[in-house]
Short mmCIF file of C-alpha atoms in Angstrom, two decimals:
data_model
loop_
_atom_site.label_atom_id
_atom_site.label_comp_id
_atom_site.label_asym_id
_atom_site.label_seq_id
_atom_site.Cartn_x
_atom_site.Cartn_y
_atom_site.Cartn_z
CA MET X 1 66.56 280.14 -130.92
CA HIS X 2 66.76 279.29 -134.58
CA ASP X 3 63.63 278.70 -136.53
CA THR X 4 64.27 275.25 -137.88
CA SER X 5 60.90 274.80 -139.50
CA SER X 6 61.97 276.71 -142.61
CA LYS X 7 64.92 274.39 -142.98
CA THR X 8 62.93 271.17 -143.11
CA ILE X 9 63.60 269.40 -146.37
CA VAL X 10 60.33 268.16 -147.73
CA LEU X 11 60.65 265.32 -150.19
CA SER X 12 57.50 266.15 -152.08
CA GLY X 13 58.08 263.55 -154.73
CA SER X 14 57.23 266.02 -157.48
CA HIS X 15 60.65 265.55 -158.99
CA ASN X 16 60.59 261.83 -158.38
CA LYS X 17 58.02 260.03 -160.44
CA PHE X 18 59.05 256.62 -159.13
CA GLY X 19 58.60 257.77 -155.54
CA GLU X 20 55.17 259.08 -156.41
CA GLN X 21 54.12 255.79 -157.96
CA VAL X 22 55.28 253.83 -154.93
CA LEU X 23 53.51 256.28 -152.64
CA LYS X 24 50.24 255.87 -154.52
CA ARG X 25 50.42 252.11 -154.62
CA ALA X 26 51.61 251.52 -151.06
CA GLY X 27 49.15 254.04 -149.62
CA THR X 28 51.55 254.96 -146.83
CA ASN X 29 53.66 258.10 -146.66
CA PHE X 30 57.20 256.82 -146.39
CA ASN X 31 58.51 260.37 -146.83
CA ARG X 32 57.88 260.73 -143.11
CA CYS X 33 60.80 258.33 -142.54
CA LEU X 34 63.37 259.69 -140.08
CA HIS X 35 65.87 256.95 -140.88
CA CYS X 36 66.05 256.16 -137.18
CA GLN X 37 66.56 252.52 -138.20
CA SER X 38 64.13 251.13 -135.66
CA CYS X 39 62.83 248.93 -138.48
CA ALA X 40 66.29 247.67 -139.37
CA SER X 41 67.23 247.02 -135.74
CA GLY X 42 64.18 244.90 -135.05
CA CYS X 43 63.84 243.05 -138.35
CA PRO X 44 64.61 239.32 -137.90
CA PHE X 45 65.35 238.91 -141.62
CA THR X 46 68.11 241.42 -142.27
CA GLY X 47 70.50 238.49 -142.77
CA ALA X 48 68.65 237.70 -146.00
CA MET X 49 68.53 241.34 -147.15
CA ASP X 50 70.92 243.36 -149.29
CA TYR X 51 69.56 246.74 -148.13
CA LEU X 52 68.16 247.43 -144.67
CA PRO X 53 64.43 248.31 -144.79
CA ASN X 54 64.94 252.06 -144.25
CA ARG X 55 67.56 252.08 -147.00
CA ILE X 56 64.97 250.71 -149.40
CA ILE X 57 62.86 253.72 -148.48
CA ARG X 58 65.88 255.93 -149.12
CA LEU X 59 66.38 254.40 -152.56
CA VAL X 60 62.76 255.12 -153.41
CA GLN X 61 63.06 258.69 -152.13
CA PHE X 62 66.05 259.18 -154.42
CA GLY X 63 64.27 257.67 -157.41
CA GLN X 64 66.63 254.69 -157.60
CA ILE X 65 64.31 252.36 -159.47
CA GLN X 66 66.59 249.50 -160.37
CA PRO X 67 68.38 248.97 -157.04
CA ALA X 68 65.06 249.15 -155.21
CA LEU X 69 63.07 246.85 -157.51
CA GLU X 70 65.90 244.36 -157.96
CA SER X 71 66.81 244.11 -154.30
CA ALA X 72 66.64 240.88 -152.30
CA THR X 73 65.13 242.82 -149.38
CA ILE X 74 61.70 243.14 -150.97
CA TRP X 75 61.52 239.34 -151.24
CA ALA X 76 62.93 238.56 -147.80
CA CYS X 77 60.26 240.66 -146.09
CA VAL X 78 57.46 238.38 -144.81
CA ALA X 79 55.29 241.25 -143.53
CA CYS X 80 55.60 240.19 -139.89
CA ASN X 81 55.07 243.87 -138.99
CA THR X 82 57.86 243.83 -136.40
CA CYS X 83 59.14 246.98 -138.13
CA SER X 84 55.88 248.84 -138.59
CA ILE X 85 54.72 248.28 -135.02
CA GLN X 86 57.82 250.06 -133.74
CA CYS X 87 58.07 252.70 -136.48
CA PRO X 88 57.77 256.07 -134.69
CA MET X 89 56.36 257.60 -137.89
CA ALA X 90 53.72 254.89 -138.35
CA ILE X 91 54.90 253.90 -141.81
CA ASP X 92 53.48 250.66 -143.19
CA ILE X 93 56.87 249.33 -144.26
CA PRO X 94 55.61 245.90 -145.41
CA GLY X 95 53.07 247.84 -147.52
CA VAL X 96 55.99 249.56 -149.27
CA MET X 97 57.60 246.16 -149.87
CA ASP X 98 54.32 244.83 -151.34
CA ALA X 99 54.20 247.77 -153.75
CA LEU X 100 57.83 247.36 -154.83
CA ARG X 101 57.48 243.62 -155.36
CA GLN X 102 54.43 244.06 -157.55
CA MET X 103 56.11 246.85 -159.55
CA ALA X 104 59.17 244.64 -160.05
CA ILE X 105 56.97 241.87 -161.49
CA GLU X 106 54.87 244.19 -163.67
CA ASN X 107 57.85 246.05 -165.11
CA GLY X 108 59.81 242.91 -165.89
CA HIS X 109 62.67 243.59 -163.51
CA GLN X 110 65.12 240.94 -162.53
CA ILE X 111 63.72 239.11 -159.51
CA ALA X 112 66.38 238.80 -156.83
CA GLU X 113 64.72 235.82 -155.14
CA PRO X 114 62.88 233.89 -157.89
CA ASP X 115 62.17 231.00 -155.49
CA VAL X 116 60.07 233.27 -153.30
CA LEU X 117 58.07 234.45 -156.31
CA ASN X 118 57.59 230.86 -157.50
CA PHE X 119 56.37 229.88 -154.08
CA HIS X 120 53.83 232.72 -153.98
CA ARG X 121 52.62 231.79 -157.48
CA GLU X 122 52.13 228.15 -156.50
CA VAL X 123 50.16 229.20 -153.42
CA LEU X 124 47.88 231.39 -155.53
CA ASN X 125 47.56 228.62 -158.13
CA THR X 126 46.16 226.20 -155.58
CA ILE X 127 43.77 228.86 -154.28
CA GLU X 128 42.56 229.43 -157.84
CA ARG X 129 42.08 225.68 -158.34
CA TYR X 130 40.49 224.76 -155.01
CA GLY X 131 39.62 228.00 -153.24
CA ARG X 132 42.00 226.99 -150.45
CA THR X 133 45.71 226.31 -150.25
CA HIS X 134 46.86 222.74 -150.79
CA LYS X 135 50.25 222.41 -149.14
CA LEU X 136 51.33 219.11 -150.66
CA GLU X 137 50.69 220.36 -154.18
CA ILE X 138 52.38 223.70 -153.47
CA MET X 139 55.46 221.86 -152.24
CA LEU X 140 55.56 219.39 -155.13
CA ARG X 141 55.12 222.01 -157.84
CA TYR X 142 57.59 224.32 -156.15
CA LYS X 143 60.12 221.47 -156.02
CA ILE X 144 59.53 220.55 -159.67
CA LYS X 145 60.27 224.10 -160.76
CA LYS X 146 63.33 224.27 -158.58
CA ARG X 147 64.41 220.76 -159.66
CA ASP X 148 65.33 220.06 -156.09
CA TRP X 149 63.95 216.84 -154.67
CA PHE X 150 66.21 216.11 -151.76
CA THR X 151 66.35 219.21 -149.62
CA ASP X 152 63.64 218.80 -147.02
CA LEU X 153 62.64 215.33 -148.19
CA ASN X 154 62.87 214.15 -144.59
CA VAL X 155 60.70 217.06 -143.40
CA GLY X 156 58.09 216.22 -146.03
CA LEU X 157 58.08 212.55 -145.09
CA LYS X 158 57.78 213.34 -141.40
CA MET X 159 54.82 215.63 -142.12
CA LEU X 160 53.18 212.93 -144.24
CA ALA X 161 53.73 210.36 -141.51
CA LYS X 162 52.08 212.69 -138.99
CA ARG X 163 49.21 213.28 -141.41
CA LYS X 164 50.08 216.96 -141.61
CA LEU X 165 50.11 216.98 -145.40
CA ASP X 166 46.72 215.99 -146.79
CA LEU X 167 46.86 214.11 -150.08
CA THR X 168 43.64 215.64 -151.36
CA PRO X 169 42.85 219.35 -151.11
CA SER X 170 40.24 220.96 -148.92
CA ARG X 171 37.88 222.57 -151.44
CA VAL X 172 35.42 225.41 -151.83
CA SER X 173 32.19 224.31 -153.58
CA ASP X 174 31.49 227.64 -155.24
CA ILE X 175 34.75 227.54 -157.17
CA GLY X 176 33.19 229.61 -159.97
CA ARG X 177 33.14 232.61 -157.68
CA ILE X 178 36.80 232.13 -156.77
CA ARG X 179 37.76 231.96 -160.47
CA GLN X 180 35.76 235.14 -161.02
CA LEU X 181 37.77 236.93 -158.32
CA PHE X 182 40.99 235.77 -159.96
CA LYS X 183 39.77 236.95 -163.38
CA LYS X 184 38.89 240.36 -162.03
CA SER X 185 42.31 240.70 -160.52
CA SER X 186 44.16 239.77 -163.73
CA LYS X 187 41.94 242.09 -165.77
CA ASP X 188 42.58 245.06 -163.51
CA ALA X 189 46.29 244.45 -163.24
CA MET S 1 24.15 235.70 -113.08
CA THR S 2 25.10 233.03 -115.56
CA ASP S 3 23.33 232.95 -118.83
CA PRO S 4 22.67 229.31 -119.72
CA ALA S 5 22.11 230.22 -123.38
CA ILE S 6 24.85 229.07 -125.69
CA HIS S 7 26.76 231.86 -127.37
CA LYS S 8 26.97 231.36 -131.10
CA TYR S 9 29.87 232.64 -133.16
CA SER S 10 30.59 232.27 -136.85
CA TYR S 11 33.93 230.54 -137.16
CA PHE S 12 36.71 230.93 -139.72
CA PRO S 13 39.35 228.21 -139.22
CA GLY S 14 41.56 229.04 -142.22
CA CYS S 15 43.65 226.65 -144.34
CA SER S 16 46.26 225.75 -141.71
CA LEU S 17 43.72 224.69 -139.10
CA ALA S 18 41.76 222.80 -141.75
CA THR S 19 44.80 220.77 -142.81
CA THR S 20 48.24 220.78 -141.16
CA ALA S 21 46.96 221.86 -137.75
CA LYS S 22 43.76 219.82 -137.42
CA GLU S 23 44.62 219.29 -133.76
CA ASN S 24 44.54 223.06 -133.26
CA ASN S 25 41.10 223.20 -134.87
CA ALA S 26 39.70 220.26 -132.93
CA SER S 27 41.00 221.52 -129.59
CA MET S 28 39.69 225.03 -130.30
CA VAL S 29 36.20 223.78 -131.13
CA ALA S 30 36.17 221.33 -128.21
CA PHE S 31 37.34 223.97 -125.76
CA CYS S 32 34.74 226.46 -126.93
CA ARG S 33 31.94 223.91 -126.73
CA LYS S 34 32.97 223.03 -123.20
CA ILE S 35 32.76 226.64 -122.09
CA GLY S 36 29.40 227.21 -123.75
CA VAL S 37 30.48 228.84 -127.00
CA GLU S 38 29.23 227.22 -130.18
CA LEU S 39 31.38 227.81 -133.25
CA VAL S 40 29.45 227.63 -136.50
CA GLU S 41 31.91 227.20 -139.34
CA LEU S 42 31.49 229.79 -142.07
CA GLU S 43 29.89 227.86 -144.88
CA ASP S 44 32.14 227.31 -147.90
CA TRP S 45 34.83 229.73 -146.66
CA ASN S 46 37.90 230.27 -148.84
CA CYS S 47 41.57 231.01 -148.24
CA CYS S 48 42.18 234.58 -147.06
CA GLY S 49 45.03 234.90 -149.59
CA SER S 50 47.67 234.05 -147.02
CA SER S 51 51.05 235.78 -147.36
CA SER S 52 51.08 235.33 -151.10
CA ALA S 53 48.13 237.43 -152.26
CA HIS S 54 49.24 240.68 -150.62
CA SER S 55 52.83 239.95 -151.64
CA ILE S 56 52.23 239.79 -155.37
CA ASP S 57 48.59 240.72 -156.06
CA SER S 58 46.95 243.40 -153.92
CA GLU S 59 43.72 243.11 -155.86
CA LEU S 60 43.31 239.47 -154.86
CA ALA S 61 44.38 240.29 -151.32
CA ALA S 62 41.26 242.46 -151.11
CA ALA S 63 38.92 240.18 -153.06
CA LEU S 64 39.55 236.83 -151.35
CA PRO S 65 38.80 237.98 -147.79
CA ALA S 66 35.83 239.99 -149.11
CA ARG S 67 34.09 236.78 -150.20
CA ASN S 68 34.50 235.39 -146.68
CA LEU S 69 32.98 238.54 -145.21
CA SER S 70 30.05 238.14 -147.59
CA LEU S 71 29.38 234.65 -146.20
CA ALA S 72 29.05 235.78 -142.59
CA PRO S 73 25.46 235.75 -141.31
CA GLU S 74 24.34 239.07 -139.90
CA GLY S 75 24.19 239.70 -136.19
CA ARG S 76 26.76 237.08 -135.26
CA PRO S 77 30.42 237.87 -134.53
CA LEU S 78 33.01 236.14 -136.67
CA LEU S 79 35.69 234.34 -134.69
CA VAL S 80 38.95 233.81 -136.56
CA ALA S 81 41.35 231.16 -135.31
CA CYS S 82 44.45 232.10 -137.28
CA PRO S 83 46.16 235.42 -136.51
CA SER S 84 47.28 235.91 -140.13
CA CYS S 85 43.81 235.29 -141.53
CA LEU S 86 42.48 237.67 -138.89
CA LEU S 87 44.79 240.42 -140.09
CA ARG S 88 43.79 239.84 -143.73
CA LEU S 89 40.08 239.81 -142.94
CA ARG S 90 40.27 242.90 -140.76
CA GLN S 91 42.33 244.83 -143.25
CA ALA S 92 39.94 243.89 -146.06
CA GLN S 93 36.99 244.99 -143.93
CA LEU S 94 38.68 248.30 -143.10
CA HIS S 95 39.40 249.04 -146.76
CA LEU S 96 35.84 248.14 -147.72
CA LEU S 97 34.45 250.50 -145.12
CA GLN S 98 36.77 253.30 -146.29
CA ASN S 99 36.24 252.94 -150.01
CA LYS S 100 32.94 253.60 -151.83
CA ASP S 101 34.07 252.03 -155.12
CA GLN S 102 35.05 248.88 -153.28
CA GLN S 103 31.65 248.80 -151.57
CA GLN S 104 29.94 249.02 -154.94
CA TRP S 105 32.05 246.21 -156.32
CA TYR S 106 31.26 244.14 -153.23
CA GLN S 107 27.53 244.69 -153.53
CA GLY S 108 27.59 243.92 -157.26
CA THR S 109 29.66 240.78 -156.79
CA PHE S 110 28.14 239.25 -153.69
CA ASP S 111 24.63 240.65 -154.02
CA ARG S 112 24.49 242.10 -150.53
CA PRO S 113 25.63 245.34 -148.96
CA VAL S 114 28.75 245.48 -146.79
CA ASP S 115 27.80 244.53 -143.25
CA THR S 116 29.19 247.54 -141.42
CA GLN S 117 28.34 245.99 -138.06
CA LEU S 118 30.18 242.71 -138.57
CA GLU S 119 32.50 242.15 -135.66
CA ILE S 120 35.63 240.15 -136.48
CA LEU S 121 37.46 238.88 -133.46
CA HIS S 122 40.31 236.65 -132.46
CA PHE S 123 40.11 233.80 -129.98
CA PHE S 124 42.07 236.02 -127.52
CA GLU S 125 39.29 238.58 -127.56
CA LEU S 126 36.70 235.92 -126.85
CA LEU S 127 38.75 234.70 -123.89
CA GLU S 128 39.22 238.17 -122.54
CA ARG S 129 35.49 238.72 -122.44
CA LEU S 130 35.03 235.67 -120.27
CA ASP S 131 35.73 235.20 -116.63
CA ILE S 132 37.99 232.15 -116.60
CA SER S 133 37.06 231.15 -113.06
CA ASP S 134 33.44 231.29 -114.16
CA VAL S 135 33.69 229.25 -117.36
CA MET S 136 36.37 226.87 -116.11
CA PRO S 137 35.47 226.47 -112.44
CA ASP S 138 37.02 222.99 -112.13
CA ALA S 139 40.19 223.81 -113.99
CA PHE S 140 41.74 225.94 -111.26
CA GLU S 141 45.33 224.78 -110.62
CA ARG S 142 44.92 221.91 -113.08
CA LEU S 143 48.08 222.92 -114.95
CA LYS S 144 49.99 223.28 -111.73
CA GLY S 145 53.70 223.49 -112.18
CA LEU S 146 53.76 223.41 -115.98
CA ARG S 147 56.60 225.73 -116.98
CA PHE S 148 55.84 227.17 -120.41
CA ALA S 149 57.35 229.71 -122.77
CA PRO S 150 54.52 231.86 -124.16
CA TYR S 151 55.18 232.40 -127.85
CA TYR S 152 53.26 235.03 -129.82
CA GLY S 153 55.52 235.31 -132.85
CA CYS S 154 54.36 238.25 -134.94
CA MET S 155 50.67 237.82 -134.18
CA LEU S 156 50.45 240.90 -131.97
CA ALA S 157 52.22 243.17 -134.47
CA ARG S 158 49.93 245.00 -136.85
CA PRO S 159 50.20 247.53 -139.65
CA PRO S 160 49.83 251.18 -138.51
CA GLU S 161 46.24 251.47 -139.76
CA LEU S 162 45.17 248.81 -137.24
CA ARG S 163 47.26 250.19 -134.39
CA HIS S 164 44.36 251.63 -132.45
CA GLU S 165 43.01 248.16 -131.77
CA LYS S 166 43.48 246.67 -128.37
CA ASN S 167 46.65 244.73 -127.69
CA TYR S 168 46.67 241.30 -126.12
CA TYR S 169 50.25 240.97 -125.09
CA GLY S 170 50.43 238.81 -121.96
CA LEU S 171 47.04 237.17 -122.42
CA MET S 172 48.35 233.62 -122.59
CA GLU S 173 50.37 234.21 -119.42
CA LYS S 174 47.34 235.66 -117.67
CA VAL S 175 44.99 232.84 -118.58
CA LEU S 176 47.43 229.96 -118.11
CA THR S 177 48.74 231.37 -114.82
CA SER S 178 45.19 231.44 -113.52
CA LEU S 179 45.08 227.72 -114.35
CA GLY S 180 48.23 227.05 -112.35
CA ALA S 181 50.94 227.05 -115.03
CA SER S 182 54.07 229.21 -114.74
CA PRO S 183 55.41 231.28 -117.62
CA VAL S 184 59.15 231.66 -118.04
CA HIS S 185 60.66 235.02 -118.88
CA TRP S 186 62.44 234.83 -122.18
CA ARG S 187 63.64 236.82 -125.13
CA PHE S 188 61.79 235.37 -128.07
CA ALA S 189 58.10 235.70 -127.16
CA SER S 190 57.41 238.01 -130.10
CA ARG S 191 60.13 237.02 -132.54
CA CYS S 192 58.67 236.05 -135.94
CA CYS S 193 58.88 232.32 -136.76
CA GLY S 194 59.88 232.94 -140.39
CA THR S 195 56.47 232.08 -141.91
CA PHE S 196 56.76 231.01 -145.59
CA LEU S 197 60.51 231.58 -145.73
CA SER S 198 60.58 228.26 -143.91
CA VAL S 199 59.87 226.63 -147.28
CA VAL S 200 61.96 228.83 -149.54
CA ARG S 201 64.86 229.78 -147.29
CA PRO S 202 65.30 227.05 -144.67
CA ASP S 203 68.90 228.27 -144.37
CA VAL S 204 67.53 231.51 -142.90
CA VAL S 205 64.70 230.05 -140.84
CA THR S 206 66.43 227.05 -139.24
CA PRO S 207 68.89 229.13 -137.17
CA MET S 208 66.03 231.48 -136.18
CA VAL S 209 63.84 228.61 -135.00
CA ASN S 210 66.77 226.92 -133.25
CA SER S 211 67.47 230.07 -131.26
CA ILE S 212 63.78 230.44 -130.35
CA VAL S 213 63.42 226.86 -129.09
CA ASP S 214 66.82 226.95 -127.43
CA GLY S 215 65.85 230.24 -125.76
CA ALA S 216 62.76 228.56 -124.31
CA ARG S 217 64.78 225.64 -123.01
CA GLN S 218 67.47 227.83 -121.52
CA ALA S 219 64.80 229.83 -119.72
CA GLY S 220 63.65 226.59 -118.10
CA ALA S 221 60.50 225.94 -120.11
CA GLU S 222 59.19 222.39 -120.53
CA CYS S 223 57.19 223.42 -123.55
CA VAL S 224 56.48 226.34 -125.83
CA ILE S 225 52.85 227.42 -126.17
CA THR S 226 51.83 229.05 -129.45
CA ALA S 227 48.63 230.73 -130.57
CA CYS S 228 49.29 230.46 -134.30
CA ALA S 229 49.25 227.27 -136.38
CA MET S 230 51.97 228.59 -138.70
CA CYS S 231 54.30 229.30 -135.76
CA HIS S 232 53.55 225.85 -134.40
CA LEU S 233 54.48 224.17 -137.66
CA ASN S 234 57.67 226.15 -138.16
CA LEU S 235 58.89 225.58 -134.60
CA GLU S 236 58.29 221.86 -135.07
CA VAL S 237 59.65 221.25 -138.57
CA ARG S 238 62.60 223.65 -138.56
CA CYS S 239 64.07 222.92 -135.17
CA ARG S 240 67.33 221.02 -135.55
CA LEU S 241 68.26 220.87 -131.88
CA PRO S 242 68.96 217.37 -130.59
CA ASP S 243 66.75 218.00 -127.56
CA SER S 244 63.81 220.15 -128.58
CA VAL S 245 60.90 220.79 -126.25
CA PRO S 246 57.27 220.00 -127.16
CA ILE S 247 55.30 222.80 -128.82
CA LEU S 248 51.67 222.99 -127.71
CA HIS S 249 48.80 224.93 -129.23
CA PHE S 250 47.24 227.34 -126.74
CA SER S 251 43.88 225.65 -127.38
CA GLU S 252 45.40 222.28 -126.45
CA ALA S 253 46.79 223.70 -123.20
CA LEU S 254 43.36 225.07 -122.33
CA SER S 255 41.75 221.72 -123.09
CA LEU S 256 44.34 220.00 -120.89
CA ALA S 257 43.21 222.22 -118.04
CA LEU S 258 39.62 221.18 -118.68
CA GLY S 259 40.61 217.53 -118.82
CA THR S 260 39.16 217.19 -122.32
CA ALA S 261 42.36 216.79 -124.31
CA GLU S 262 42.54 213.90 -126.74
CA SER S 263 45.82 212.12 -126.74
CA ASP S 264 45.42 210.26 -129.99
CA GLY S 265 43.75 212.75 -132.26
CA TRP S 266 45.82 215.74 -131.15
CA PHE S 267 49.14 214.97 -129.53
CA SER S 268 49.90 212.05 -131.85
CA ARG S 269 50.08 214.58 -134.68
CA HIS S 270 52.94 216.51 -133.11
CA LEU S 271 56.42 216.11 -134.53
CA VAL S 272 57.87 216.48 -131.05
CA ASP S 273 55.72 214.13 -129.00
CA PRO S 274 54.44 216.00 -125.94
CA ARG S 275 52.84 212.92 -124.37
CA PRO S 276 55.76 211.76 -122.20
CA MET S 277 56.06 215.23 -120.68
CA LEU S 278 52.30 215.56 -120.19
CA GLU S 279 52.02 212.10 -118.65
CA GLN S 280 54.89 212.84 -116.31
CA ARG S 281 53.07 216.00 -115.28
CA GLY S 282 49.89 214.00 -114.68
CA LEU S 283 48.09 216.05 -117.31
CA LEU S 284 47.45 213.13 -119.58
CA HIS S 285 46.93 209.46 -118.90
CA SER S 286 48.58 206.96 -121.17
CA ASN S 287 45.25 205.45 -122.21
CA GLY S 288 44.29 208.86 -123.56
#
């Protein structure tokens, strides 16, 4: 029998600074990836992706900064964990996507799905203002930025009619504390 | 031996239950009260960060849930209604317990040490601890004949660091079957509903939701029962099928079995009106 252990290729990351950064930020060792594609087979969102999830990991392993950070995949991932629950190597794949998304923003990379980023920013904006999300405001501001008033108008009206979109936000009283948490985060970033 | 004392839990409803899914909140609280569990809403709770904080700002994703943990009174478990909030709160708690620097920040910010004993649990876990025939003695067979598609979406999937926790797959079937309802076997029980992509990429989410609702119908279900307010909303607003089926919150179904469901406050808020189906089934009377 051959001793295969000596033939294992270990991607240590020492020659791949990008990979190391992602590893540190994501806090999950994606170098364990077997590329079995369990993640890709189960992911309900591959239709909105340019690279399958394991291929994103491959790009990172090969130090391919631009294709990884400018991919649509990192924005299509909603962190439903369908992939990570079936990953035989227990890799937190959505955690890798979180890390890549944040690195793409910080390093000024082209954002493949700017609408998704705008949406996330509007959600966080309402949390900063009220301490809780305010769906109507998120939708209106998102639509203003996108300059798109008609898509989903009927959905919005139906939700208003059913009183599912509150006109005024639900608020936290100690909003000072919430602002403090936001300040801390922007200072550390 | 039955303990007549009321069990008190701290309660975190989360933004969806406080706004778009008020009927989920009301039916949850009403159901719990009826079975002797008092939910005390966490005072001045804030958003857990939802999908957006962890997506673009990990720091906030840790800080926002931490404030909620700091509001929880000691010695009382914290019941979380929304599966996504639950995940955020549990992950934040885990990272706090693992990280000394984070603990120091927490103590400095919230002026109290991390409560290492705080138990955070989902509604499913509460139900599992109870004996249904004990807490709902009159509800036996009340849902008789109701054919439902149990829909968990992604709520039972977790990141690897939370894998060791107990799984609750099949819980809705178990509980609702004991109340007389019949689950259908279908493909989409744990297919994600699309969450926030429903807003940004309706072109992606609409076909997904259509196939989920159609799958339920094809399997012979009269309704889909969800345990997540986000799933409920997406299945309602994104379905473009000419003949959708009603989508019920699990807490509403339980209240129906207890005979405490409120037609006007709850079912009138649904985009697909479940009242005709429920009335036909004798589960709801037209005067509410």
